[in-house]
Amino acid sequence: MDLISMLPLLGGWSFHVVDIRPPGFEVPAGKRHIVAEIDKPGWLCGGSVYLKHKLATVEMAAGDPSRGRQALRLKPAEMYAAGCVSPNPVGPWLSRYDETTDDYVIIFSPSIFLPFSRSGTISVEAPPDAPVRVVALYGGAYVIEDADAFVRSLH
């Protein structure tokens, strides 16, 4: 049995949800908006982002004890060009890419949750020449709120 499967039996953790529904919000041209920030260790379970610009950047960043801050920067246009257009059990993929309606949806649904040891952030950055509408954003993370209680409950 893996650790995630045991969470209901353990203490010191909580489930954090980001739930931004339509009409969402707008990120001004050239600006970055932090959507969610967690300053404790945990696991990113997955999420989705519905954007109205193919050159918008969605960043998922996490603290790693050996390599410091690591970031995954995703742009719908680059993901489409790379062929990330079907369900992917280990990484992000596009469930929608429509240049006619300017609708782009990035899904992250890993079969093994993404751990972070120091902190985790999700942000959206607009390209320098245009604002970006984030129509909806959903995500979930298991967060260790009290490391001592969590470790005690493992024993």
Coordinates of C-alpha atoms in Angstrom, one line a residue:
M1 CA 0.0 0.0 0.0
D2 CA 1.4 3.4 -0.9
L3 CA 1.4 6.5 1.3
I4 CA -1.4 8.3 -0.6
S5 CA -3.7 5.3 -0.1
M6 CA -3.0 5.5 3.6
L7 CA -3.8 9.2 4.0
P8 CA -7.4 8.7 5.3
L9 CA -5.8 6.8 8.3
L10 CA -3.1 9.4 9.0
G11 CA -3.1 12.8 10.8
G12 CA -1.5 16.1 10.2
W13 CA -2.6 16.6 6.5
S14 CA -5.4 18.4 4.6
F15 CA -6.7 18.6 1.1
H16 CA -6.4 22.0 -0.6
V17 CA -8.6 22.9 -3.6
V18 CA -8.4 25.7 -6.1
D19 CA -11.8 26.2 -7.7
I20 CA -12.0 29.2 -10.1
R21 CA -15.2 29.1 -12.2
P22 CA -16.3 31.1 -15.2
P23 CA -16.0 34.0 -15.9
G24 CA -12.6 33.6 -14.2
F25 CA -10.1 36.4 -14.3
E26 CA -7.8 38.3 -16.6
V27 CA -4.0 38.5 -16.5
P28 CA -2.7 41.8 -18.0
A29 CA -0.2 41.6 -20.9
G30 CA 3.2 40.7 -19.7
K31 CA 2.1 40.1 -16.1
R32 CA 2.1 36.9 -14.0
H33 CA -0.7 36.0 -11.6
I34 CA -0.1 33.5 -8.8
V35 CA -3.2 31.4 -8.6
A36 CA -2.3 29.2 -5.7
E37 CA 0.7 29.0 -3.3
I38 CA 1.3 26.4 -0.6
D39 CA 4.3 26.8 1.7
K40 CA 4.3 23.3 3.1
P41 CA 5.2 19.9 1.7
G42 CA 2.6 17.8 -0.1
W43 CA 1.5 16.2 -3.4
L44 CA -0.2 17.9 -6.4
C45 CA -3.0 15.6 -7.4
G46 CA -3.9 17.2 -10.7
G47 CA -5.9 20.0 -12.2
S48 CA -7.1 21.8 -15.3
V49 CA -6.8 25.3 -16.7
Y50 CA -9.1 26.8 -19.4
L51 CA -7.4 29.7 -21.1
K52 CA -8.3 32.1 -23.9
H53 CA -4.8 32.5 -25.4
K54 CA -2.6 29.9 -27.0
L55 CA 0.6 31.7 -25.9
A56 CA -0.3 32.0 -22.2
T57 CA 2.1 30.2 -19.8
V58 CA 0.8 28.0 -17.0
E59 CA 3.6 27.3 -14.5
M60 CA 3.6 24.6 -11.9
A61 CA 6.5 25.0 -9.5
A62 CA 7.6 22.9 -6.6
G63 CA 10.4 23.0 -4.0
D64 CA 12.8 20.0 -4.2
P65 CA 15.4 19.4 -1.4
S66 CA 18.2 18.4 -3.7
R67 CA 17.6 20.6 -6.7
G68 CA 15.8 23.7 -5.3
R69 CA 12.8 25.1 -7.1
Q70 CA 11.7 23.2 -10.2
A71 CA 9.1 24.5 -12.6
L72 CA 7.1 23.1 -15.4
R73 CA 6.1 25.9 -17.8
L74 CA 3.3 25.0 -20.2
K75 CA 2.0 26.9 -23.3
P76 CA -0.9 25.5 -25.3
A77 CA 0.7 26.3 -28.6
E78 CA 3.9 24.5 -27.6
M79 CA 2.1 21.5 -26.2
Y80 CA 0.1 21.2 -29.4
A81 CA 3.2 21.4 -31.6
A82 CA 4.8 18.7 -29.4
G83 CA 1.7 16.4 -29.8
C84 CA 0.5 16.5 -26.2
V85 CA -3.1 16.2 -27.3
S86 CA -4.3 12.9 -25.7
P87 CA -4.6 11.7 -22.1
N88 CA -1.2 11.2 -20.5
P89 CA -0.8 9.3 -17.2
V90 CA 2.5 10.9 -16.3
G91 CA 2.3 14.5 -17.5
P92 CA 0.1 17.4 -18.8
W93 CA -1.9 17.3 -22.0
L94 CA -4.4 19.4 -24.0
S95 CA -8.0 18.3 -23.9
R96 CA -9.0 21.3 -26.1
Y97 CA -7.0 23.4 -28.7
D98 CA -9.3 25.5 -30.8
E99 CA -7.7 28.5 -32.6
T100 CA -11.1 29.5 -34.1
T101 CA -12.8 30.1 -30.7
D102 CA -9.5 30.7 -28.9
D103 CA -10.2 28.0 -26.4
Y104 CA -7.4 26.0 -24.8
V105 CA -7.6 23.5 -21.9
I106 CA -4.6 22.0 -20.2
I107 CA -5.1 18.9 -18.1
F108 CA -2.7 17.5 -15.5
S109 CA -3.9 14.2 -14.2
P110 CA -0.8 12.2 -13.1
S111 CA -1.2 8.5 -12.1
I112 CA 1.4 9.2 -9.5
F113 CA 0.9 12.5 -7.7
L114 CA 3.7 15.1 -8.0
P115 CA 5.4 15.6 -4.6
F116 CA 6.8 18.9 -3.4
S117 CA 8.9 19.2 -0.3
R118 CA 9.1 23.0 0.5
S119 CA 6.4 24.8 -1.4
G120 CA 4.2 24.6 -4.5
T121 CA 2.8 27.3 -6.8
I122 CA 0.5 27.5 -9.8
S123 CA 0.6 30.7 -11.8
V124 CA -0.5 32.0 -15.2
E125 CA 1.6 34.5 -17.3
A126 CA 0.3 36.5 -20.2
P127 CA 2.5 37.1 -23.3
P128 CA 4.0 40.6 -23.5
D129 CA 1.6 41.8 -26.2
A130 CA -1.8 40.6 -25.0
P131 CA -3.9 39.9 -21.9
V132 CA -5.0 36.4 -21.0
R133 CA -8.4 35.4 -19.8
V134 CA -8.3 32.4 -17.4
V135 CA -11.9 31.1 -17.8
A136 CA -11.6 28.3 -15.2
L137 CA -9.0 26.6 -13.1
Y138 CA -9.3 23.6 -10.9
G139 CA -6.7 21.8 -8.9
G140 CA -6.1 19.7 -5.8
A141 CA -3.2 19.0 -3.5
Y142 CA -2.7 16.9 -0.4
V143 CA -0.7 19.1 2.1
I144 CA 1.1 18.1 5.2
E145 CA 0.0 20.8 7.7
D146 CA 1.7 19.3 10.8
A147 CA 4.8 17.3 9.9
D148 CA 5.2 16.0 13.5
A149 CA 1.6 14.7 13.7
F150 CA 1.9 13.2 10.2
V151 CA 5.1 11.3 11.1
R152 CA 3.7 10.2 14.5
S153 CA 0.6 8.8 12.8
L154 CA 2.8 6.7 10.4
H155 CA 4.2 4.8 13.3

